[in-house]
Amino acid sequence: MLAAYEGMWRELAVAVRKPAAGGTRIEDYASGEALATVRRDVRTMREAGTRANGRLGHEPKVTKMDPGASPPTATVRDCVDLKDWETTREGTPVPLPSGQPMRYRTTAQAEQWDDGRWRVITYTQHGEQTC
């Protein structure tokens, strides 16, 4: 399950470097609301003329599993670390929004589909919650 979550983040990092979701495998890891969130974030960056580079730190943990659900589900809690991540516009660094902590919480819900693979279906950034 964590492989799907980490795959979503890996492909998101590729998308925001361009910024474009095309040419990524994001749909292999995210679906539904999570996929819509990723696409919206990438579109917002493209429209703003910004790109992101570097490495995002993560500390994902599965906090709940329900293998008996139909489909099986899982919840992930993560601490995203922006220390080695930078957003730029035309090569110039863009500061983080005021009040944005360098480390913040995220939560995600995932489902295991009939093909046996997990996909993240919801993803929420809690930028106001430090970790």
Tab-separated table of N, CA, C and O in Angstrom:
chain	number	residue	atom	x	y	z
A	1	MET	N	0.818	-1.191	0.000
A	1	MET	CA	0.000	0.000	0.000
A	1	MET	C	0.861	1.253	0.000
A	1	MET	O	0.580	2.190	-0.713
A	2	LEU	N	1.914	1.251	0.816
A	2	LEU	CA	2.806	2.412	0.830
A	2	LEU	C	3.487	2.618	-0.513
A	2	LEU	O	3.828	3.759	-0.860
A	3	ALA	N	3.674	1.552	-1.284
A	3	ALA	CA	4.286	1.700	-2.610
A	3	ALA	C	3.424	2.588	-3.503
A	3	ALA	O	3.946	3.403	-4.273
A	4	ALA	N	2.112	2.473	-3.406
A	4	ALA	CA	1.215	3.321	-4.198
A	4	ALA	C	1.320	4.773	-3.746
A	4	ALA	O	1.397	5.693	-4.573
A	5	TYR	N	1.346	4.991	-2.449
A	5	TYR	CA	1.459	6.348	-1.916
A	5	TYR	C	2.786	6.983	-2.342
A	5	TYR	O	2.826	8.114	-2.834
A	6	GLU	N	3.863	6.252	-2.168
A	6	GLU	CA	5.178	6.763	-2.561
A	6	GLU	C	5.284	6.955	-4.066
A	6	GLU	O	5.912	7.902	-4.543
A	7	GLY	N	4.644	6.061	-4.838
A	7	GLY	CA	4.619	6.213	-6.290
A	7	GLY	C	3.883	7.471	-6.711
A	7	GLY	O	4.308	8.175	-7.632
A	8	MET	N	2.769	7.778	-6.030
A	8	MET	CA	2.024	8.998	-6.336
A	8	MET	C	2.918	10.217	-6.125
A	8	MET	O	2.997	11.091	-6.984
A	9	TRP	N	3.620	10.259	-5.014
A	9	TRP	CA	4.499	11.389	-4.733
A	9	TRP	C	5.651	11.471	-5.725
A	9	TRP	O	6.030	12.559	-6.166
A	10	ARG	N	6.215	10.332	-6.091
A	10	ARG	CA	7.326	10.316	-7.059
A	10	ARG	C	6.864	10.887	-8.397
A	10	ARG	O	7.535	11.736	-8.995
A	11	GLU	N	5.694	10.473	-8.866
A	11	GLU	CA	5.174	10.966	-10.139
A	11	GLU	C	4.727	12.417	-10.039
A	11	GLU	O	4.872	13.178	-11.000
A	12	LEU	N	4.214	12.819	-8.880
A	12	LEU	CA	3.861	14.224	-8.676
A	12	LEU	C	5.113	15.095	-8.779
A	12	LEU	O	5.086	16.152	-9.407
A	13	ALA	N	6.213	14.636	-8.204
A	13	ALA	CA	7.469	15.395	-8.282
A	13	ALA	C	7.911	15.562	-9.733
A	13	ALA	O	8.382	16.627	-10.129
A	14	VAL	N	7.732	14.528	-10.542
A	14	VAL	CA	8.065	14.616	-11.972
A	14	VAL	C	7.151	15.647	-12.645
A	14	VAL	O	7.609	16.491	-13.420
A	15	ALA	N	5.868	15.595	-12.328
A	15	ALA	CA	4.886	16.489	-12.968
A	15	ALA	C	5.139	17.956	-12.640
A	15	ALA	O	5.019	18.810	-13.520
A	16	VAL	N	5.499	18.275	-11.403
A	16	VAL	CA	5.664	19.691	-11.045
A	16	VAL	C	6.997	20.262	-11.509
A	16	VAL	O	7.185	21.474	-11.489
A	17	ARG	N	7.902	19.411	-11.948
A	17	ARG	CA	9.151	19.924	-12.538
A	17	ARG	C	8.901	20.492	-13.927
A	17	ARG	O	9.633	21.355	-14.383
A	18	LYS	N	7.854	19.999	-14.634
A	18	LYS	CA	7.617	20.393	-16.032
A	18	LYS	C	6.906	21.732	-16.167
A	18	LYS	O	7.320	22.469	-17.054
A	19	PRO	N	5.854	22.085	-15.573
A	19	PRO	CA	4.816	21.366	-14.862
A	19	PRO	C	3.737	20.842	-15.817
A	19	PRO	O	3.038	21.616	-16.464
A	20	ALA	N	3.593	19.543	-15.872
A	20	ALA	CA	2.575	18.874	-16.685
A	20	ALA	C	2.464	17.432	-16.225
A	20	ALA	O	3.476	16.785	-15.975
A	21	ALA	N	1.249	16.935	-16.110
A	21	ALA	CA	1.038	15.552	-15.669
A	21	ALA	C	1.286	14.562	-16.801
A	21	ALA	O	1.522	13.384	-16.552
A	22	GLY	N	1.227	15.031	-18.058
A	22	GLY	CA	1.490	14.149	-19.188
A	22	GLY	C	2.899	13.607	-19.130
A	22	GLY	O	3.829	14.287	-18.692
A	23	GLY	N	3.061	12.358	-19.520
A	23	GLY	CA	4.371	11.742	-19.492
A	23	GLY	C	4.736	11.175	-18.134
A	23	GLY	O	5.870	10.749	-17.922
A	24	THR	N	3.786	11.191	-17.198
A	24	THR	CA	4.008	10.563	-15.893
A	24	THR	C	3.134	9.317	-15.805
A	24	THR	O	2.276	9.081	-16.651
A	25	ARG	N	3.354	8.549	-14.753
A	25	ARG	CA	2.530	7.362	-14.501
A	25	ARG	C	1.615	7.603	-13.300
A	25	ARG	O	1.301	6.679	-12.567
A	26	ILE	N	1.191	8.836	-13.112
A	26	ILE	CA	0.403	9.190	-11.938
A	26	ILE	C	-0.864	8.337	-11.819
A	26	ILE	O	-1.271	7.972	-10.725
A	27	GLU	N	-1.487	7.981	-12.962
A	27	GLU	CA	-2.717	7.182	-12.908
A	27	GLU	C	-2.478	5.758	-12.426
A	27	GLU	O	-3.424	5.071	-12.062
A	28	ASP	N	-1.229	5.311	-12.409
A	28	ASP	CA	-0.912	3.991	-11.849
A	28	ASP	C	-1.014	3.995	-10.333
A	28	ASP	O	-1.114	2.937	-9.716
A	29	TYR	N	-0.967	5.170	-9.717
A	29	TYR	CA	-0.901	5.271	-8.267
A	29	TYR	C	-2.046	6.050	-7.641
A	29	TYR	O	-2.312	5.894	-6.450
A	30	ALA	N	-2.692	6.924	-8.404
A	30	ALA	CA	-3.750	7.775	-7.861
A	30	ALA	C	-4.974	7.715	-8.752
A	30	ALA	O	-4.875	7.549	-9.968
A	31	SER	N	-6.131	7.858	-8.121
A	31	SER	CA	-7.396	7.847	-8.843
A	31	SER	C	-8.375	8.764	-8.114
A	31	SER	O	-8.094	9.228	-7.007
A	32	GLY	N	-9.504	9.012	-8.738
A	32	GLY	CA	-10.567	9.768	-8.089
A	32	GLY	C	-10.134	11.143	-7.639
A	32	GLY	O	-9.465	11.883	-8.353
A	33	GLU	N	-10.502	11.478	-6.414
A	33	GLU	CA	-10.227	12.798	-5.857
A	33	GLU	C	-8.731	13.082	-5.759
A	33	GLU	O	-8.285	14.209	-5.996
A	34	ALA	N	-7.940	12.071	-5.416
A	34	ALA	CA	-6.483	12.275	-5.315
A	34	ALA	C	-5.896	12.664	-6.669
A	34	ALA	O	-5.086	13.584	-6.764
A	35	LEU	N	-6.307	11.978	-7.718
A	35	LEU	CA	-5.824	12.297	-9.058
A	35	LEU	C	-6.267	13.692	-9.471
A	35	LEU	O	-5.488	14.467	-10.037
A	36	ALA	N	-7.503	14.054	-9.154
A	36	ALA	CA	-8.006	15.390	-9.477
A	36	ALA	C	-7.203	16.462	-8.731
A	36	ALA	O	-6.887	17.517	-9.294
A	37	THR	N	-6.841	16.201	-7.483
A	37	THR	CA	-6.043	17.143	-6.695
A	37	THR	C	-4.667	17.338	-7.321
A	37	THR	O	-4.190	18.465	-7.470
A	38	VAL	N	-4.025	16.251	-7.706
A	38	VAL	CA	-2.709	16.327	-8.342
A	38	VAL	C	-2.803	17.131	-9.636
A	38	VAL	O	-2.002	18.038	-9.880
A	39	ARG	N	-3.777	16.812	-10.466
A	39	ARG	CA	-3.934	17.536	-11.743
A	39	ARG	C	-4.194	19.016	-11.517
A	39	ARG	O	-3.661	19.866	-12.224
A	40	ARG	N	-5.014	19.342	-10.525
A	40	ARG	CA	-5.308	20.749	-10.217
A	40	ARG	C	-4.042	21.462	-9.758
A	40	ARG	O	-3.750	22.576	-10.198
A	41	ASP	N	-3.268	20.833	-8.872
A	41	ASP	CA	-2.038	21.459	-8.380
A	41	ASP	C	-1.042	21.702	-9.514
A	41	ASP	O	-0.414	22.763	-9.585
A	42	VAL	N	-0.914	20.744	-10.414
A	42	VAL	CA	0.002	20.886	-11.557
A	42	VAL	C	-0.490	22.000	-12.482
A	42	VAL	O	0.292	22.842	-12.930
A	43	ARG	N	-1.782	22.046	-12.746
A	43	ARG	CA	-2.359	23.097	-13.600
A	43	ARG	C	-2.144	24.480	-12.972
A	43	ARG	O	-1.761	25.432	-13.662
A	44	THR	N	-2.344	24.586	-11.660
A	44	THR	CA	-2.137	25.857	-10.967
A	44	THR	C	-0.694	26.324	-11.117
A	44	THR	O	-0.435	27.501	-11.380
A	45	MET	N	0.244	25.395	-10.988
A	45	MET	CA	1.661	25.758	-11.158
A	45	MET	C	1.946	26.198	-12.587
A	45	MET	O	2.645	27.182	-12.806
A	46	ARG	N	1.409	25.471	-13.554
A	46	ARG	CA	1.633	25.822	-14.964
A	46	ARG	C	1.092	27.223	-15.245
A	46	ARG	O	1.753	28.056	-15.867
A	47	GLU	N	-0.132	27.506	-14.771
A	47	GLU	CA	-0.747	28.811	-15.007
A	47	GLU	C	0.018	29.938	-14.311
A	47	GLU	O	0.054	31.062	-14.803
A	48	ALA	N	0.638	29.624	-13.177
A	48	ALA	CA	1.415	30.631	-12.439
A	48	ALA	C	2.832	30.765	-12.982
A	48	ALA	O	3.579	31.650	-12.559
A	49	GLY	N	3.210	29.879	-13.909
A	49	GLY	CA	4.556	29.922	-14.464
A	49	GLY	C	5.618	29.434	-13.490
A	49	GLY	O	6.775	29.843	-13.578
A	50	THR	N	5.226	28.574	-12.559
A	50	THR	CA	6.172	28.074	-11.570
A	50	THR	C	6.501	26.605	-11.813
A	50	THR	O	5.765	25.885	-12.489
A	51	ARG	N	7.637	26.209	-11.251
A	51	ARG	CA	8.106	24.822	-11.278
A	51	ARG	C	8.637	24.510	-9.894
A	51	ARG	O	8.998	25.417	-9.153
A	52	ALA	N	8.722	23.225	-9.595
A	52	ALA	CA	9.295	22.817	-8.306
A	52	ALA	C	10.443	21.856	-8.568
A	52	ALA	O	10.402	21.060	-9.509
A	53	ASN	N	11.443	21.955	-7.758
A	53	ASN	CA	12.634	21.107	-7.886
A	53	ASN	C	13.104	20.686	-6.505
A	53	ASN	O	12.803	21.328	-5.510
A	54	GLY	N	13.878	19.641	-6.487
A	54	GLY	CA	14.460	19.176	-5.237
A	54	GLY	C	13.867	17.851	-4.815
A	54	GLY	O	13.339	17.089	-5.626
A	55	ARG	N	13.929	17.615	-3.526
A	55	ARG	CA	13.449	16.368	-2.966
A	55	ARG	C	12.524	16.679	-1.799
A	55	ARG	O	12.875	17.456	-0.913
A	56	LEU	N	11.343	16.062	-1.830
A	56	LEU	CA	10.424	16.171	-0.702
A	56	LEU	C	10.724	15.049	0.281
A	56	LEU	O	10.847	13.889	-0.116
A	57	GLY	N	10.829	15.394	1.544
A	57	GLY	CA	10.986	14.367	2.567
A	57	GLY	C	9.630	13.819	2.960
A	57	GLY	O	8.619	14.530	2.896
A	58	HIS	N	9.589	12.555	3.335
A	58	HIS	CA	8.341	11.907	3.746
A	58	HIS	C	8.583	10.983	4.923
A	58	HIS	O	9.676	10.423	5.068
A	59	GLU	N	7.547	10.806	5.715
A	59	GLU	CA	7.538	9.838	6.805
A	59	GLU	C	6.174	9.147	6.825
A	59	GLU	O	5.436	9.230	7.816
A	60	PRO	N	5.791	8.447	5.744
A	60	PRO	CA	4.448	7.857	5.697
A	60	PRO	C	4.309	6.654	6.623
A	60	PRO	O	5.238	5.865	6.788
A	61	LYS	N	3.136	6.562	7.220
A	61	LYS	CA	2.800	5.429	8.079
A	61	LYS	C	1.357	5.023	7.810
A	61	LYS	O	0.481	5.890	7.711
A	62	VAL	N	1.130	3.741	7.670
A	62	VAL	CA	-0.239	3.247	7.551
A	62	VAL	C	-0.841	3.289	8.951
A	62	VAL	O	-0.299	2.682	9.880
A	63	THR	N	-1.932	4.031	9.108
A	63	THR	CA	-2.548	4.174	10.423
A	63	THR	C	-3.795	3.325	10.580
A	63	THR	O	-4.276	3.141	11.697
A	64	LYS	N	-4.325	2.821	9.462
A	64	LYS	CA	-5.521	1.991	9.532
A	64	LYS	C	-5.583	1.125	8.284
A	64	LYS	O	-5.310	1.593	7.186
A	65	MET	N	-5.925	-0.134	8.480
A	65	MET	CA	-6.138	-1.058	7.356
A	65	MET	C	-7.480	-1.738	7.575
A	65	MET	O	-7.803	-2.116	8.706
A	66	ASP	N	-8.223	-1.911	6.510
A	66	ASP	CA	-9.463	-2.685	6.572
A	66	ASP	C	-9.462	-3.662	5.405
A	66	ASP	O	-10.069	-3.404	4.358
A	67	PRO	N	-8.769	-4.805	5.572
A	67	PRO	CA	-8.684	-5.782	4.482
A	67	PRO	C	-10.015	-6.454	4.180
A	67	PRO	O	-10.199	-6.997	3.100
A	68	GLY	N	-10.973	-6.375	5.112
A	68	GLY	CA	-12.276	-6.990	4.898
A	68	GLY	C	-13.257	-6.110	4.164
A	68	GLY	O	-14.333	-6.567	3.762
A	69	ALA	N	-12.916	-4.843	3.980
A	69	ALA	CA	-13.808	-3.926	3.246
A	69	ALA	C	-13.835	-4.333	1.780
A	69	ALA	O	-12.960	-5.044	1.292
A	70	SER	N	-14.849	-3.881	1.090
A	70	SER	CA	-14.959	-4.181	-0.339
A	70	SER	C	-15.025	-2.865	-1.106
A	70	SER	O	-16.079	-2.232	-1.139
A	71	PRO	N	-13.919	-2.412	-1.669
A	71	PRO	CA	-12.591	-3.011	-1.722
A	71	PRO	C	-11.826	-2.768	-0.420
A	71	PRO	O	-12.200	-1.888	0.360
A	72	PRO	N	-10.741	-3.512	-0.195
A	72	PRO	CA	-9.910	-3.266	0.983
A	72	PRO	C	-9.401	-1.819	0.975
A	72	PRO	O	-9.108	-1.260	-0.082
A	73	THR	N	-9.306	-1.221	2.169
A	73	THR	CA	-8.907	0.177	2.274
A	73	THR	C	-7.770	0.341	3.282
A	73	THR	O	-7.541	-0.517	4.132
A	74	ALA	N	-7.105	1.478	3.178
A	74	ALA	CA	-6.030	1.831	4.108
A	74	ALA	C	-5.977	3.348	4.238
A	74	ALA	O	-6.355	4.073	3.316
A	75	THR	N	-5.503	3.795	5.389
A	75	THR	CA	-5.286	5.214	5.646
A	75	THR	C	-3.806	5.422	5.919
A	75	THR	O	-3.191	4.643	6.646
A	76	VAL	N	-3.260	6.482	5.335
A	76	VAL	CA	-1.846	6.826	5.521
A	76	VAL	C	-1.761	8.219	6.116
A	76	VAL	O	-2.492	9.126	5.705
A	77	ARG	N	-0.867	8.366	7.066
A	77	ARG	CA	-0.540	9.691	7.601
A	77	ARG	C	0.929	9.931	7.287
A	77	ARG	O	1.756	9.037	7.441
A	78	ASP	N	1.236	11.139	6.860
A	78	ASP	CA	2.598	11.451	6.439
A	78	ASP	C	3.013	12.792	7.018
A	78	ASP	O	2.173	13.628	7.362
A	79	CYS	N	4.319	12.979	7.092
A	79	CYS	CA	4.905	14.275	7.417
A	79	CYS	C	5.758	14.659	6.213
A	79	CYS	O	6.764	14.001	5.929
A	80	VAL	N	5.325	15.673	5.496
A	80	VAL	CA	6.047	16.146	4.314
A	80	VAL	C	7.045	17.209	4.757
A	80	VAL	O	6.706	18.128	5.504
A	81	ASP	N	8.277	17.063	4.288
A	81	ASP	CA	9.358	17.975	4.655
A	81	ASP	C	9.802	18.741	3.410
A	81	ASP	O	10.256	18.147	2.427
A	82	LEU	N	9.673	20.056	3.446
A	82	LEU	CA	9.999	20.923	2.308
A	82	LEU	C	11.425	21.461	2.339
A	82	LEU	O	11.798	22.280	1.498
A	83	LYS	N	12.233	21.012	3.284
A	83	LYS	CA	13.589	21.553	3.468
A	83	LYS	C	14.411	21.538	2.179
A	83	LYS	O	15.126	22.496	1.886
A	84	ASP	N	14.332	20.469	1.402
A	84	ASP	CA	15.122	20.331	0.172
A	84	ASP	C	14.274	20.518	-1.088
A	84	ASP	O	14.559	19.942	-2.133
A	85	TRP	N	13.224	21.316	-0.995
A	85	TRP	CA	12.273	21.524	-2.076
A	85	TRP	C	12.200	23.012	-2.371
A	85	TRP	O	12.183	23.830	-1.453
A	86	GLU	N	12.179	23.379	-3.648
A	86	GLU	CA	12.139	24.792	-3.996
A	86	GLU	C	11.207	25.019	-5.179
A	86	GLU	O	11.243	24.297	-6.165
A	87	THR	N	10.382	26.040	-5.057
A	87	THR	CA	9.528	26.469	-6.161
A	87	THR	C	10.182	27.687	-6.796
A	87	THR	O	10.666	28.576	-6.090
A	88	THR	N	10.211	27.700	-8.136
A	88	THR	CA	10.826	28.818	-8.851
A	88	THR	C	9.898	29.336	-9.946
A	88	THR	O	9.025	28.618	-10.429
A	89	ARG	N	10.123	30.586	-10.317
A	89	ARG	CA	9.457	31.197	-11.470
A	89	ARG	C	10.566	31.828	-12.291
A	89	ARG	O	11.288	32.697	-11.793
A	90	GLU	N	10.742	31.339	-13.516
A	90	GLU	CA	11.816	31.807	-14.400
A	90	GLU	C	13.175	31.739	-13.703
A	90	GLU	O	14.001	32.635	-13.826
A	91	GLY	N	13.381	30.667	-12.939
A	91	GLY	CA	14.657	30.443	-12.277
A	91	GLY	C	14.844	31.161	-10.951
A	91	GLY	O	15.833	30.958	-10.272
A	92	THR	N	13.899	32.021	-10.588
A	92	THR	CA	13.989	32.766	-9.335
A	92	THR	C	13.163	32.069	-8.261
A	92	THR	O	11.996	31.747	-8.507
A	93	PRO	N	13.744	31.832	-7.083
A	93	PRO	CA	12.989	31.174	-6.012
A	93	PRO	C	11.724	31.949	-5.634
A	93	PRO	O	11.728	33.175	-5.575
A	94	VAL	N	10.656	31.203	-5.403
A	94	VAL	CA	9.388	31.766	-4.945
A	94	VAL	C	9.231	31.363	-3.481
A	94	VAL	O	9.259	30.168	-3.170
A	95	PRO	N	9.085	32.341	-2.576
A	95	PRO	CA	8.971	31.981	-1.168
A	95	PRO	C	7.676	31.202	-0.890
A	95	PRO	O	6.677	31.356	-1.594
A	96	LEU	N	7.724	30.386	0.156
A	96	LEU	CA	6.523	29.679	0.598
A	96	LEU	C	5.500	30.695	1.083
A	96	LEU	O	5.875	31.797	1.520
A	97	PRO	N	4.212	30.342	1.018
A	97	PRO	CA	3.205	31.248	1.586
A	97	PRO	C	3.503	31.513	3.065
A	97	PRO	O	4.029	30.646	3.765
A	98	SER	N	3.180	32.702	3.533
A	98	SER	CA	3.426	33.020	4.942
A	98	SER	C	2.647	32.041	5.813
A	98	SER	O	1.514	31.673	5.514
A	99	GLY	N	3.289	31.579	6.842
A	99	GLY	CA	2.650	30.633	7.746
A	99	GLY	C	2.794	29.178	7.341
A	99	GLY	O	2.399	28.288	8.097
A	100	GLN	N	3.337	28.911	6.145
A	100	GLN	CA	3.509	27.522	5.692
A	100	GLN	C	4.686	26.901	6.428
A	100	GLN	O	5.815	27.340	6.265
A	101	PRO	N	4.438	25.877	7.254
A	101	PRO	CA	5.565	25.236	7.937
A	101	PRO	C	6.411	24.427	6.961
A	101	PRO	O	5.922	23.967	5.928
A	102	MET	N	7.671	24.262	7.284
A	102	MET	CA	8.574	23.459	6.453
A	102	MET	C	8.228	21.972	6.529
A	102	MET	O	8.567	21.211	5.646
A	103	ARG	N	7.581	21.553	7.613
A	103	ARG	CA	7.128	20.170	7.772
A	103	ARG	C	5.648	20.219	8.128
A	103	ARG	O	5.261	20.892	9.081
A	104	TYR	N	4.831	19.526	7.330
A	104	TYR	CA	3.390	19.548	7.586
A	104	TYR	C	2.784	18.167	7.347
A	104	TYR	O	3.346	17.324	6.669
A	105	ARG	N	1.610	17.965	7.911
A	105	ARG	CA	0.906	16.682	7.841
A	105	ARG	C	0.108	16.552	6.546
A	105	ARG	O	-0.411	17.526	6.019
A	106	THR	N	0.019	15.310	6.079
A	106	THR	CA	-0.900	14.946	5.006
A	106	THR	C	-1.591	13.645	5.410
A	106	THR	O	-1.063	12.874	6.217
A	107	THR	N	-2.754	13.426	4.857
A	107	THR	CA	-3.446	12.150	5.038
A	107	THR	C	-3.925	11.672	3.673
A	107	THR	O	-4.183	12.481	2.776
A	108	ALA	N	-4.021	10.377	3.543
A	108	ALA	CA	-4.485	9.790	2.280
A	108	ALA	C	-5.287	8.534	2.574
A	108	ALA	O	-5.044	7.840	3.565
A	109	GLN	N	-6.226	8.263	1.698
A	109	GLN	CA	-7.011	7.025	1.727
A	109	GLN	C	-6.671	6.257	0.456
A	109	GLN	O	-6.533	6.859	-0.617
A	110	ALA	N	-6.548	4.959	0.582
A	110	ALA	CA	-6.221	4.126	-0.576
A	110	ALA	C	-7.159	2.927	-0.621
A	110	ALA	O	-7.705	2.508	0.403
A	111	GLU	N	-7.323	2.406	-1.820
A	111	GLU	CA	-8.125	1.208	-2.054
A	111	GLU	C	-7.300	0.192	-2.833
A	111	GLU	O	-6.489	0.566	-3.678
A	112	GLN	N	-7.556	-1.073	-2.546
A	112	GLN	CA	-6.935	-2.138	-3.324
A	112	GLN	C	-7.953	-2.582	-4.361
A	112	GLN	O	-9.025	-3.062	-4.029
A	113	TRP	N	-7.611	-2.413	-5.625
A	113	TRP	CA	-8.534	-2.727	-6.705
A	113	TRP	C	-8.468	-4.199	-7.084
A	113	TRP	O	-7.608	-4.945	-6.615
A	114	ASP	N	-9.372	-4.609	-7.961
A	114	ASP	CA	-9.471	-6.013	-8.367
A	114	ASP	C	-8.172	-6.560	-8.959
A	114	ASP	O	-7.926	-7.761	-8.886
A	115	ASP	N	-7.347	-5.691	-9.532
A	115	ASP	CA	-6.079	-6.159	-10.108
A	115	ASP	C	-5.010	-6.375	-9.029
A	115	ASP	O	-3.881	-6.733	-9.333
A	116	GLY	N	-5.383	-6.148	-7.752
A	116	GLY	CA	-4.465	-6.355	-6.644
A	116	GLY	C	-3.627	-5.146	-6.289
A	116	GLY	O	-2.956	-5.130	-5.265
A	117	ARG	N	-3.656	-4.129	-7.141
A	117	ARG	CA	-2.836	-2.936	-6.901
A	117	ARG	C	-3.600	-1.930	-6.059
A	117	ARG	O	-4.808	-1.789	-6.176
A	118	TRP	N	-2.840	-1.220	-5.239
A	118	TRP	CA	-3.399	-0.150	-4.428
A	118	TRP	C	-3.350	1.152	-5.203
A	118	TRP	O	-2.412	1.398	-5.952
A	119	ARG	N	-4.363	1.988	-4.981
A	119	ARG	CA	-4.389	3.332	-5.560
A	119	ARG	C	-4.857	4.313	-4.497
A	119	ARG	O	-5.790	4.022	-3.744
A	120	VAL	N	-4.200	5.456	-4.455
A	120	VAL	CA	-4.586	6.521	-3.539
A	120	VAL	C	-5.826	7.178	-4.125
A	120	VAL	O	-5.835	7.576	-5.294
A	121	ILE	N	-6.891	7.268	-3.328
A	121	ILE	CA	-8.138	7.837	-3.842
A	121	ILE	C	-8.456	9.212	-3.267
A	121	ILE	O	-9.182	9.985	-3.879
A	122	THR	N	-7.936	9.507	-2.081
A	122	THR	CA	-8.048	10.864	-1.538
A	122	THR	C	-6.687	11.237	-0.956
A	122	THR	O	-5.954	10.382	-0.459
A	123	TYR	N	-6.396	12.501	-1.030
A	123	TYR	CA	-5.131	13.013	-0.526
A	123	TYR	C	-5.390	14.428	-0.027
A	123	TYR	O	-5.921	15.255	-0.762
A	124	THR	N	-5.066	14.677	1.228
A	124	THR	CA	-5.334	15.985	1.823
A	124	THR	C	-4.069	16.524	2.463
A	124	THR	O	-3.446	15.844	3.271
A	125	GLN	N	-3.709	17.738	2.095
A	125	GLN	CA	-2.585	18.426	2.716
A	125	GLN	C	-3.128	19.248	3.885
A	125	GLN	O	-4.085	19.998	3.713
A	126	HIS	N	-2.521	19.082	5.027
A	126	HIS	CA	-2.895	19.853	6.210
A	126	HIS	C	-1.757	20.829	6.493
A	126	HIS	O	-1.010	20.678	7.458
A	127	GLY	N	-1.597	21.795	5.594
A	127	GLY	CA	-0.464	22.714	5.641
A	127	GLY	C	-0.349	23.507	6.923
A	127	GLY	O	0.719	24.001	7.258
A	128	GLU	N	-1.436	23.601	7.674
A	128	GLU	CA	-1.406	24.348	8.936
A	128	GLU	C	-0.967	23.473	10.111
A	128	GLU	O	-0.706	23.964	11.195
A	129	GLN	N	-0.853	22.155	9.875
A	129	GLN	CA	-0.489	21.227	10.945
A	129	GLN	C	0.974	20.821	10.827
A	129	GLN	O	1.354	20.099	9.919
A	130	THR	N	1.779	21.305	11.730
A	130	THR	CA	3.190	20.950	11.713
A	130	THR	C	3.394	19.536	12.246
A	130	THR	O	2.540	18.986	12.930
A	131	CYS	N	4.540	18.981	11.926
A	131	CYS	CA	4.865	17.641	12.421
A	131	CYS	C	6.363	17.554	12.690
A	131	CYS	O	7.113	18.449	12.391
